[in-house]
PDB file of C-alpha atoms in Angstrom:
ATOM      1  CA  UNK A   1      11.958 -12.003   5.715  1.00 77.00           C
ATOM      2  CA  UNK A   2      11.227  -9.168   3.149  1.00 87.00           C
ATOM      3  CA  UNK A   3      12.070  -5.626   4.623  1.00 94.00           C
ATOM      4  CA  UNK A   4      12.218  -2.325   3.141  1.00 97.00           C
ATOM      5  CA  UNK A   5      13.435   0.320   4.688  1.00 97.00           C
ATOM      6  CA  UNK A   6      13.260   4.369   3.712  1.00 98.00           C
ATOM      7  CA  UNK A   7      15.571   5.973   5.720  1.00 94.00           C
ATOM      8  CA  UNK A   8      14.014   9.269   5.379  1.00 97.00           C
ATOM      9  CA  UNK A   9      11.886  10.605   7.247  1.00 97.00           C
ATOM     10  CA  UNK A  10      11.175  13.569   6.016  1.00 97.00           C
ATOM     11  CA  UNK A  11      12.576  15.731   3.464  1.00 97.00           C
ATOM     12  CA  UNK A  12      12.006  19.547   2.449  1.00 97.00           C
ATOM     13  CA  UNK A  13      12.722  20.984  -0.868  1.00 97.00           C
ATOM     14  CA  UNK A  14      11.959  24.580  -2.491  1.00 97.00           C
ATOM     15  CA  UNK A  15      10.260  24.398  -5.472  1.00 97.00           C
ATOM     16  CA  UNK A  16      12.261  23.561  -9.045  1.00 97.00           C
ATOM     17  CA  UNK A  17      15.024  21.582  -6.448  1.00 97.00           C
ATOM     18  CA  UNK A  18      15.607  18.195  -7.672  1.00 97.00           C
ATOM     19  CA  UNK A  19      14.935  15.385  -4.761  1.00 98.00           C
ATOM     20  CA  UNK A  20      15.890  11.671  -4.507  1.00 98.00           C
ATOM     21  CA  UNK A  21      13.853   9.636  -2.134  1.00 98.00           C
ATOM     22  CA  UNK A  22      16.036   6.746  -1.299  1.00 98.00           C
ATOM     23  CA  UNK A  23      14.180   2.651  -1.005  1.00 98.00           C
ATOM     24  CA  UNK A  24      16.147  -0.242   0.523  1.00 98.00           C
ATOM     25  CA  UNK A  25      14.689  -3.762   0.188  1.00 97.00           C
ATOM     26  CA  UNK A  26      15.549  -7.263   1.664  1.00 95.00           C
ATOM     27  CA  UNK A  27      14.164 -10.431   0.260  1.00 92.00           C
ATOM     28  CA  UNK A  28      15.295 -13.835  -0.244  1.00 89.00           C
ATOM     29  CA  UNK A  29      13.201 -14.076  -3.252  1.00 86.00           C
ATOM     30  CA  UNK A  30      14.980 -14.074  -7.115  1.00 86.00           C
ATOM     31  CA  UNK A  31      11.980 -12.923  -8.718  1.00 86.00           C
ATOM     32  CA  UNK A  32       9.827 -10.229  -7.036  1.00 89.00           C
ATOM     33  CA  UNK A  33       8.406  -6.509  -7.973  1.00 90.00           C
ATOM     34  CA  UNK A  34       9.253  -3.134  -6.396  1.00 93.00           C
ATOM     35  CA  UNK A  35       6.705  -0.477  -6.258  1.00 94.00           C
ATOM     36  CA  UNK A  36       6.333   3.577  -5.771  1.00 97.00           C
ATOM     37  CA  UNK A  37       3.098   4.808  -4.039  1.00 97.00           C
ATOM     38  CA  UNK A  38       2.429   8.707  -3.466  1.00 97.00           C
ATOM     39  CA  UNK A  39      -0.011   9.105  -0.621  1.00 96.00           C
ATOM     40  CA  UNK A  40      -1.774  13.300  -0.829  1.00 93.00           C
ATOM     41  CA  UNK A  41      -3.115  14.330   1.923  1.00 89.00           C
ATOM     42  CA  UNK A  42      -6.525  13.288   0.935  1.00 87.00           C
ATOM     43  CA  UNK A  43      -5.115   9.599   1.678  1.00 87.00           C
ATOM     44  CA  UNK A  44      -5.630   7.550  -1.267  1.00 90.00           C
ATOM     45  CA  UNK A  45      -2.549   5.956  -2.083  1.00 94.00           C
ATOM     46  CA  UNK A  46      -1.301   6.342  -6.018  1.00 95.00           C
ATOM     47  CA  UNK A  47       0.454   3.743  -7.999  1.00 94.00           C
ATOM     48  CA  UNK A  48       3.549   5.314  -9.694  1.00 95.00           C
ATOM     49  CA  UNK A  49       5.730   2.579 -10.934  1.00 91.00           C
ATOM     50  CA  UNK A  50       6.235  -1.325 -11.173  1.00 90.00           C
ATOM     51  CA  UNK A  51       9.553  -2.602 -11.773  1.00 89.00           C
ATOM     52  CA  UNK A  52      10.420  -6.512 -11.462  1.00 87.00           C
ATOM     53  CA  UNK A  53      13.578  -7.665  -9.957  1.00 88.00           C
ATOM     54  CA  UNK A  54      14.902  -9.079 -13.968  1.00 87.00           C
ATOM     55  CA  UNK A  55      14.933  -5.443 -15.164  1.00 84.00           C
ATOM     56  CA  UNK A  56      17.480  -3.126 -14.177  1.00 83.00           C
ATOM     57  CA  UNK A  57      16.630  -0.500 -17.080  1.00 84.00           C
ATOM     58  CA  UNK A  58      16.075   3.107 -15.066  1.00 85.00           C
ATOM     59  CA  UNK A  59      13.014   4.464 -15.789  1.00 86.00           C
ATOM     60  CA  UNK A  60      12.180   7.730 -16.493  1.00 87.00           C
ATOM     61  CA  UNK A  61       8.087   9.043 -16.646  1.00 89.00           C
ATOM     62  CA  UNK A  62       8.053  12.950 -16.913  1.00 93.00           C
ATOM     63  CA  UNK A  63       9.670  14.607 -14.202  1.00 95.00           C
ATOM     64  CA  UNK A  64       9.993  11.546 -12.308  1.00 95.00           C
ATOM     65  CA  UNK A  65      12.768   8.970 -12.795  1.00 94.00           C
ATOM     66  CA  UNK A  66      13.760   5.651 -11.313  1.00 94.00           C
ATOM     67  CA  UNK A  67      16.730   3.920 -10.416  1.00 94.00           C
ATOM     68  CA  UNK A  68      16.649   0.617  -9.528  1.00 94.00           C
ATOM     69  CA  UNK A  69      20.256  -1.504  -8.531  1.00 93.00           C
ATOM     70  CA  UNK A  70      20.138  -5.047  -7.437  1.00 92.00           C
ATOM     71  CA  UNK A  71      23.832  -4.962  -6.727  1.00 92.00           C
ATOM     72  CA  UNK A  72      22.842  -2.453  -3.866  1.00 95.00           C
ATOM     73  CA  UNK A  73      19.808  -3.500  -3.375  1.00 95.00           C
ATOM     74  CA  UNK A  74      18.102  -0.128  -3.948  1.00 96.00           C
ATOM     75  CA  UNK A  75      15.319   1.760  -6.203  1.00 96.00           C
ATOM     76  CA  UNK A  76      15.335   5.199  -5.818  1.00 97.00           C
ATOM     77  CA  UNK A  77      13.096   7.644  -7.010  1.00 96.00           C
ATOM     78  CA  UNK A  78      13.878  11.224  -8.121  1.00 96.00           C
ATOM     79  CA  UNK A  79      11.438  14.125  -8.736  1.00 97.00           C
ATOM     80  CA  UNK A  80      13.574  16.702 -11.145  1.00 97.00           C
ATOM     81  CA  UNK A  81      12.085  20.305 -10.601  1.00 97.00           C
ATOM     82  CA  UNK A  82       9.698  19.438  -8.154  1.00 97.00           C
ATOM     83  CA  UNK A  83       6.116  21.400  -7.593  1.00 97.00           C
ATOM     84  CA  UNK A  84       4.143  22.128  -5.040  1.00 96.00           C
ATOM     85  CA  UNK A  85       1.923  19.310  -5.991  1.00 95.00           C
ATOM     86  CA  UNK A  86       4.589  16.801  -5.756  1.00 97.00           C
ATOM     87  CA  UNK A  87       4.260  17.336  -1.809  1.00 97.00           C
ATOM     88  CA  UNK A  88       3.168  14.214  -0.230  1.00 97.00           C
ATOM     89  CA  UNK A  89       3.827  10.790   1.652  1.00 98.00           C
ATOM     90  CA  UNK A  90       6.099   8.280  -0.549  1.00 98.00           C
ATOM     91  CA  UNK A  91       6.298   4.804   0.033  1.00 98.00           C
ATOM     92  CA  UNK A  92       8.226   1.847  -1.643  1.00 98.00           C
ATOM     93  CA  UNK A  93       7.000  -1.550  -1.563  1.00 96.00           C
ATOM     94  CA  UNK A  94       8.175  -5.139  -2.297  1.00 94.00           C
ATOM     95  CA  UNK A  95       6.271  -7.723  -3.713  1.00 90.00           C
ATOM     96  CA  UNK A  96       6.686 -11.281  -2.222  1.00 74.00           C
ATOM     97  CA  UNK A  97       6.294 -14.575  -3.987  1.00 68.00           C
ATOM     98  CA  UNK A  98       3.547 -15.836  -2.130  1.00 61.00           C
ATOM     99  CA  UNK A  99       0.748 -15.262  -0.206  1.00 58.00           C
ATOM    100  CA  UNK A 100      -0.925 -13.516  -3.816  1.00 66.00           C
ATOM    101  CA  UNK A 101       2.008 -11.093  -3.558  1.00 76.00           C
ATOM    102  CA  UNK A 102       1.159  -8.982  -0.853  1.00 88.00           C
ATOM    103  CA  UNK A 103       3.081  -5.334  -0.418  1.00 93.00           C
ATOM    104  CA  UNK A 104       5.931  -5.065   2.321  1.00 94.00           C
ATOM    105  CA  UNK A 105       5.445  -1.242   2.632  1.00 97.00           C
ATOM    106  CA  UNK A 106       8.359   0.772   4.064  1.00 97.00           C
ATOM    107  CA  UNK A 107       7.566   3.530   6.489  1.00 97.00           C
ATOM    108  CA  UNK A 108       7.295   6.169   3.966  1.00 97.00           C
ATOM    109  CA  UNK A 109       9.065   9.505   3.256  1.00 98.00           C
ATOM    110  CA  UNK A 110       7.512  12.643   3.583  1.00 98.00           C
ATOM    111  CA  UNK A 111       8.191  15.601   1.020  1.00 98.00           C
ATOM    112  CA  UNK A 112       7.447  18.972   1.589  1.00 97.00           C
ATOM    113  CA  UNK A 113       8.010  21.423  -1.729  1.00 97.00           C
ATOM    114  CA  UNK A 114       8.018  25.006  -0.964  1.00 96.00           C
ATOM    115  CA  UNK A 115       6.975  27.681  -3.329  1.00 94.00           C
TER     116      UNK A 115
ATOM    117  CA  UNK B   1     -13.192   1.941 -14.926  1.00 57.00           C
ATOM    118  CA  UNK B   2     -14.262   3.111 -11.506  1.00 81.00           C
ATOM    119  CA  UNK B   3     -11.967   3.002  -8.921  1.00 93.00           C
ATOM    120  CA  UNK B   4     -11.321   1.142  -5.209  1.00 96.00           C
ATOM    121  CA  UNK B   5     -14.313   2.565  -3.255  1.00 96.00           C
ATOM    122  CA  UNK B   6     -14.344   2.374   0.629  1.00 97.00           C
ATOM    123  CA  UNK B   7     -17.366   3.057   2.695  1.00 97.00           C
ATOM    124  CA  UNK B   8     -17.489   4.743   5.322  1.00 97.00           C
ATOM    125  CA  UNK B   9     -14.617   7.245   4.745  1.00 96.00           C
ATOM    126  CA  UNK B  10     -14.699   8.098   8.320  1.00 97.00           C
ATOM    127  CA  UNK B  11     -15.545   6.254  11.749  1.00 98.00           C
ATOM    128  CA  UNK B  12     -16.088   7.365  15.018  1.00 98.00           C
ATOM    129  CA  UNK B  13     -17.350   4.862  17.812  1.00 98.00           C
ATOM    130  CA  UNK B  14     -16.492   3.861  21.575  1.00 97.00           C
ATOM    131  CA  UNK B  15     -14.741   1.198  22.442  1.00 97.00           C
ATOM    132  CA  UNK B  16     -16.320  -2.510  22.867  1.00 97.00           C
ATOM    133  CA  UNK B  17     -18.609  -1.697  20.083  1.00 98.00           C
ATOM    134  CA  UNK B  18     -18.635  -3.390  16.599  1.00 98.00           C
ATOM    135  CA  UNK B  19     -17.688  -1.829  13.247  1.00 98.00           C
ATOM    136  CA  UNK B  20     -17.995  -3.320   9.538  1.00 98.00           C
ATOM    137  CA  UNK B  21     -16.127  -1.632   6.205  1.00 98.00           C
ATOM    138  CA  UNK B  22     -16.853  -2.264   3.133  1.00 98.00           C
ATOM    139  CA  UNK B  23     -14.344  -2.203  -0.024  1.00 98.00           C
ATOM    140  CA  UNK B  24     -15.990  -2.497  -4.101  1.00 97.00           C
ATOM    141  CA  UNK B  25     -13.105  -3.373  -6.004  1.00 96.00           C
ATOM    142  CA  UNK B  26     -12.610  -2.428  -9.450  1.00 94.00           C
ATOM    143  CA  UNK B  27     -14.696  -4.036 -11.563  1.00 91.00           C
ATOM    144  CA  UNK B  28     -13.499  -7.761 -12.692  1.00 85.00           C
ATOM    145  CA  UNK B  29     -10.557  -7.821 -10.286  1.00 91.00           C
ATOM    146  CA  UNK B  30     -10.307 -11.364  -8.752  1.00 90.00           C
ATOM    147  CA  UNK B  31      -7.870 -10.447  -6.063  1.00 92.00           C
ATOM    148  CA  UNK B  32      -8.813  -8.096  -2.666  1.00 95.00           C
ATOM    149  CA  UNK B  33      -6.630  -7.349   0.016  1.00 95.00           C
ATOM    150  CA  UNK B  34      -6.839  -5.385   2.982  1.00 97.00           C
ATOM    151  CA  UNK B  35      -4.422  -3.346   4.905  1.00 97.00           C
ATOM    152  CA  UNK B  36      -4.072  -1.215   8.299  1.00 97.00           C
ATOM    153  CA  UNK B  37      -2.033   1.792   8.075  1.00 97.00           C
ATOM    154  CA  UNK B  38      -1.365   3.547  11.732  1.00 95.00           C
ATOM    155  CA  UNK B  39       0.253   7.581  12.053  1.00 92.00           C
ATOM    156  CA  UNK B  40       3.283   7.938  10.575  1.00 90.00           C
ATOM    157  CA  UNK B  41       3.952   4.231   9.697  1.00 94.00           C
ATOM    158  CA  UNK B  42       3.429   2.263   6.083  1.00 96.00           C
ATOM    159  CA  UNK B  43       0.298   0.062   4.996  1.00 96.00           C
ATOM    160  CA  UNK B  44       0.710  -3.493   6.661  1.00 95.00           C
ATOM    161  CA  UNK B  45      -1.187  -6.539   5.047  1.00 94.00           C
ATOM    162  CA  UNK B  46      -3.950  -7.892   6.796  1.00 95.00           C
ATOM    163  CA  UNK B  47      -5.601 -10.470   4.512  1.00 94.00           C
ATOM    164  CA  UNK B  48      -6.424 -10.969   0.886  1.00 92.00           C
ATOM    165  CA  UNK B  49      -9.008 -13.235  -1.355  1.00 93.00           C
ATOM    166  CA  UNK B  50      -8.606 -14.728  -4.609  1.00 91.00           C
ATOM    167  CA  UNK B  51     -12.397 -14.506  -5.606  1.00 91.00           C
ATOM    168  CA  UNK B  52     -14.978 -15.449  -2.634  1.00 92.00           C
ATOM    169  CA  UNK B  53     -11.823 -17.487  -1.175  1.00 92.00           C
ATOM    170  CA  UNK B  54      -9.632 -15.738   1.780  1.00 91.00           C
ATOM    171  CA  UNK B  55      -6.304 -17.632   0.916  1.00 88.00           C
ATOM    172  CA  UNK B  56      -3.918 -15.621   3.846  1.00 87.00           C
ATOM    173  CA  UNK B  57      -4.207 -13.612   6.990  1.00 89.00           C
ATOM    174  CA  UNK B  58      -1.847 -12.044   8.436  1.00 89.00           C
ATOM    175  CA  UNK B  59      -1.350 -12.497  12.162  1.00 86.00           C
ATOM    176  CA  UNK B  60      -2.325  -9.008  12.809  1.00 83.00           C
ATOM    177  CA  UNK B  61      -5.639 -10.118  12.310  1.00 86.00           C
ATOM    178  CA  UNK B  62      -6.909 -11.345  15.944  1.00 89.00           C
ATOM    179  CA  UNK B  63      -9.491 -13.420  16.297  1.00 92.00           C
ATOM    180  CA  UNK B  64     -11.866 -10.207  16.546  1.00 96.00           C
ATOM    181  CA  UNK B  65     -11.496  -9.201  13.080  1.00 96.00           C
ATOM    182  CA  UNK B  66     -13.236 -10.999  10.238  1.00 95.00           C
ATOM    183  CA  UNK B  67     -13.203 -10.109   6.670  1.00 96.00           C
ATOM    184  CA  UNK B  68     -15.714 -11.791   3.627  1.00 96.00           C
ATOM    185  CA  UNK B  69     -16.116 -11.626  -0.466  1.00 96.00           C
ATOM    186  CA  UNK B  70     -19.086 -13.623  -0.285  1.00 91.00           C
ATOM    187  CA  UNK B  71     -20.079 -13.555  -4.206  1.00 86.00           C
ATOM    188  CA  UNK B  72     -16.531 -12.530  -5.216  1.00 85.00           C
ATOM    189  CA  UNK B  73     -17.258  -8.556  -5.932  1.00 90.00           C
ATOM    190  CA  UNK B  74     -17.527  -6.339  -2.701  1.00 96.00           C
ATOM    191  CA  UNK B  75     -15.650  -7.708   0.503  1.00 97.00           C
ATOM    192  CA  UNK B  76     -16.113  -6.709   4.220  1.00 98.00           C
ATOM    193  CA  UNK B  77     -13.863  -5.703   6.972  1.00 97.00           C
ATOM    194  CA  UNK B  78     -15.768  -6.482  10.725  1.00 97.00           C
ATOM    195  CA  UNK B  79     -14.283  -5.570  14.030  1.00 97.00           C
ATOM    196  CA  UNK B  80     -15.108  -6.715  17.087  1.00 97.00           C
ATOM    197  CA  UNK B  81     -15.326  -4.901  20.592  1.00 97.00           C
ATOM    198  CA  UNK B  82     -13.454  -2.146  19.090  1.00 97.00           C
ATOM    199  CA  UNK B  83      -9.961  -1.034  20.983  1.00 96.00           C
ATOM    200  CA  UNK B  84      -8.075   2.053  21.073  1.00 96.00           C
ATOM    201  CA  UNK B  85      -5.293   0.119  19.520  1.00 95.00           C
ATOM    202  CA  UNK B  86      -7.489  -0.301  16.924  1.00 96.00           C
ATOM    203  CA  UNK B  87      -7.537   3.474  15.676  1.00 97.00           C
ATOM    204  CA  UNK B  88      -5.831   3.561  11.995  1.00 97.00           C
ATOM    205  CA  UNK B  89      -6.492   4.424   8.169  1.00 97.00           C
ATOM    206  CA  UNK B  90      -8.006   0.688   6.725  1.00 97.00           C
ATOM    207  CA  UNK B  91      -7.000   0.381   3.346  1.00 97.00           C
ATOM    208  CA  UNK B  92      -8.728  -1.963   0.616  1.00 97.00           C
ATOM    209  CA  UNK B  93      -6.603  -2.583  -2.739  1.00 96.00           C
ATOM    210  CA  UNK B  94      -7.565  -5.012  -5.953  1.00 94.00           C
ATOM    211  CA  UNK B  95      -5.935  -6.087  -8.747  1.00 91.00           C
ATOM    212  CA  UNK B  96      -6.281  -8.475 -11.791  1.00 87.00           C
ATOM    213  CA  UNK B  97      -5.308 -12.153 -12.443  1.00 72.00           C
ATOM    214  CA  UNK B  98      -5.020 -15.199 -10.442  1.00 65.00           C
ATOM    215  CA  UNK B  99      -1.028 -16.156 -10.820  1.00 66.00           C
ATOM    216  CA  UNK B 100       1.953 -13.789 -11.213  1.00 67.00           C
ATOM    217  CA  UNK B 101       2.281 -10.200 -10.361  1.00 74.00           C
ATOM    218  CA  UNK B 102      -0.265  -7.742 -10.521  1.00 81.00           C
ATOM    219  CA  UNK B 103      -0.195  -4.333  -9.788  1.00 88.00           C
ATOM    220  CA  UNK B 104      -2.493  -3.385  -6.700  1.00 92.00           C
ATOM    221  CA  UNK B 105      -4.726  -0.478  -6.775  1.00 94.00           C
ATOM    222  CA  UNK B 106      -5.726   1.839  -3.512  1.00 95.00           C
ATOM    223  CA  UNK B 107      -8.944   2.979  -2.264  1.00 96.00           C
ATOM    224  CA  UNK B 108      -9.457   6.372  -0.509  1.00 95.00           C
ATOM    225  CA  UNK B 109      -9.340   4.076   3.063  1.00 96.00           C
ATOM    226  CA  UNK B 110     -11.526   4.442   5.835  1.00 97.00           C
ATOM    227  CA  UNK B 111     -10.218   5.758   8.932  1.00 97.00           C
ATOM    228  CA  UNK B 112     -11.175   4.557  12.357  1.00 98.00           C
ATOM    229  CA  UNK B 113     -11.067   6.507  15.698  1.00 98.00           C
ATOM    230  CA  UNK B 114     -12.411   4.269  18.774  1.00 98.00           C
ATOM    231  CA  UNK B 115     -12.534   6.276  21.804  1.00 96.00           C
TER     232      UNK B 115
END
C-alpha cells in the first residue's frame, strides 16, 4: 500500500535559516507523482510542485528547491532564507495509479519562522 | 480562472442532525474529489467523480455519507445523523483530464464541528 511518511513534526527556524522538510514514500507503483502542498493558517491548501517518479532532475523555484531520490525513496523540500510568510503546515503527497490518482497525504510538517 | 470554492466555510450543528457541502470546481475540470482532514493529521481521500460519475469511495465513507455531481459542475457532500467523530476540515479538490496525472487543486474547505 502507498505510505508517506514526514517524520517531522514540527520544526522552528529564525528567519534567513535555511530548512529541509524531509518526505518518505512507499508504493509499489513504477510510475506515480509526488507532490508539495503548503497549508496557511487560513486552510486552503497550495500546490507547490509536481514531480513524476521518471524524473530525478532537482528542482529549484525561487527560494524553494526540491530533491527528489528514488534510490532512497525520498523528495525533500528546502526553503533557503526562509520568511515569516513561509510559516505554515507542509504536506507531501503520492499519487497512485488508480482510483483517478487520488493523494496519499503524509501527516504534515509544521514550520514556524521567527523574525 | 476562479478557484475551488466551498460553501459553507464553517459548520456548527448537534449531533443526529443532517449537513450538506457543496464544492464548484474550477471551471471545465472533469475530475472532483473529496477529502476529510482531522487536527493535526493529513487530507485522507474520501471519494472522487470523473464527470457526473462517482468512480471510487473510500471506505471511510459509511453508509451515512453521500456525495453527487449531478450535471458534472458543482458536487455535494451530505452527512447523515451527524457524530462527534465526524468533526474535521472537508476538503474539495479538481483537476483536468480524464486519463493520466493531473495536478489537483484545493478549496478553502469547510470545517465541521458537531456537538
Amino acid at each position: 500500500a502507498q505510505k508517506v511518511t514526514q517524520a517531522q513534526t514540527e520544526i522552528s527556524v529564525v528567519e534567513k535559516e535555511d530548512v529541509t522538510l524531509d518526505c518518505v514514500y512507499e508504493t509499489r507503483d513504477t510510475t506515480y507523482y509526488l507532490f508539495w502542498y503548503k497549508q496557511p493558517p487560513s486552510g486552503e491548501l497550495v500546490f507547490l510542485i509536481r514531480r513524476n517518479s521518471f524524473d530525478e532532475q532537482n528542482e529549484i523555484s525561487g527560494r524553494y528547491s526540491w530533491n527528489f531520490q528514488k534510490s532512497t525513496s525520498s523528495f525533500n523540500f528546502t526553503i533557503t532564507a526562509s520568511q515569516v510568510v513561509d510559516s505554515a503546515v507542509y504536506f507531501c503527497a503520492l499519487s497512485e495509479s488508480e482510483y483517478g490518482n487520488k493523494l496519499v497525504f503524509g501527516a504534515g510538517t509544521i514550520l514556524r519562522v521567527k523574525s | 480562472d476562479t478557484g475551488v470554492s466551498q460553501d459553507p466555510r464553517h459548520k456548527i450543528t448537534k449531533r443526529g442532525q443532517n449537513v450538506t457541502f457543496r464544492c464548484d470546481p474550477i471551471s471545465e475540470h472533469n475530475r472532483l474529489y473529496w477529502y476529510r482532514q482531522t487536527l493535526g493529521q493529513g487530507p485522507e481521500f474520501l471519494t472522487y467523480f470523473q464527470n457526473e460519475a462517482q468512480l471510487e469511495k473510500s471506505r471511510l465513507l459509511s453508509d451515512r455519507f453521500s456525495a453527487e455531481r449531478p450535471k458534472g459542475s458543482f458536487s455535494t457532500l451530505e452527512i447523515q445523523r451527524t457524530e462527534q467523530g465526524d468533526s474535521a476540515m472537508y476538503l474539495c479538490a479538481s483537476s483536468s483530464g480524464t486519463s493520466g496525472f493531473h495536478t489537483q487543486y484545493f478549496g478553502p474547505g469547510t470545517r465541521l464541528t458537531v456537538l
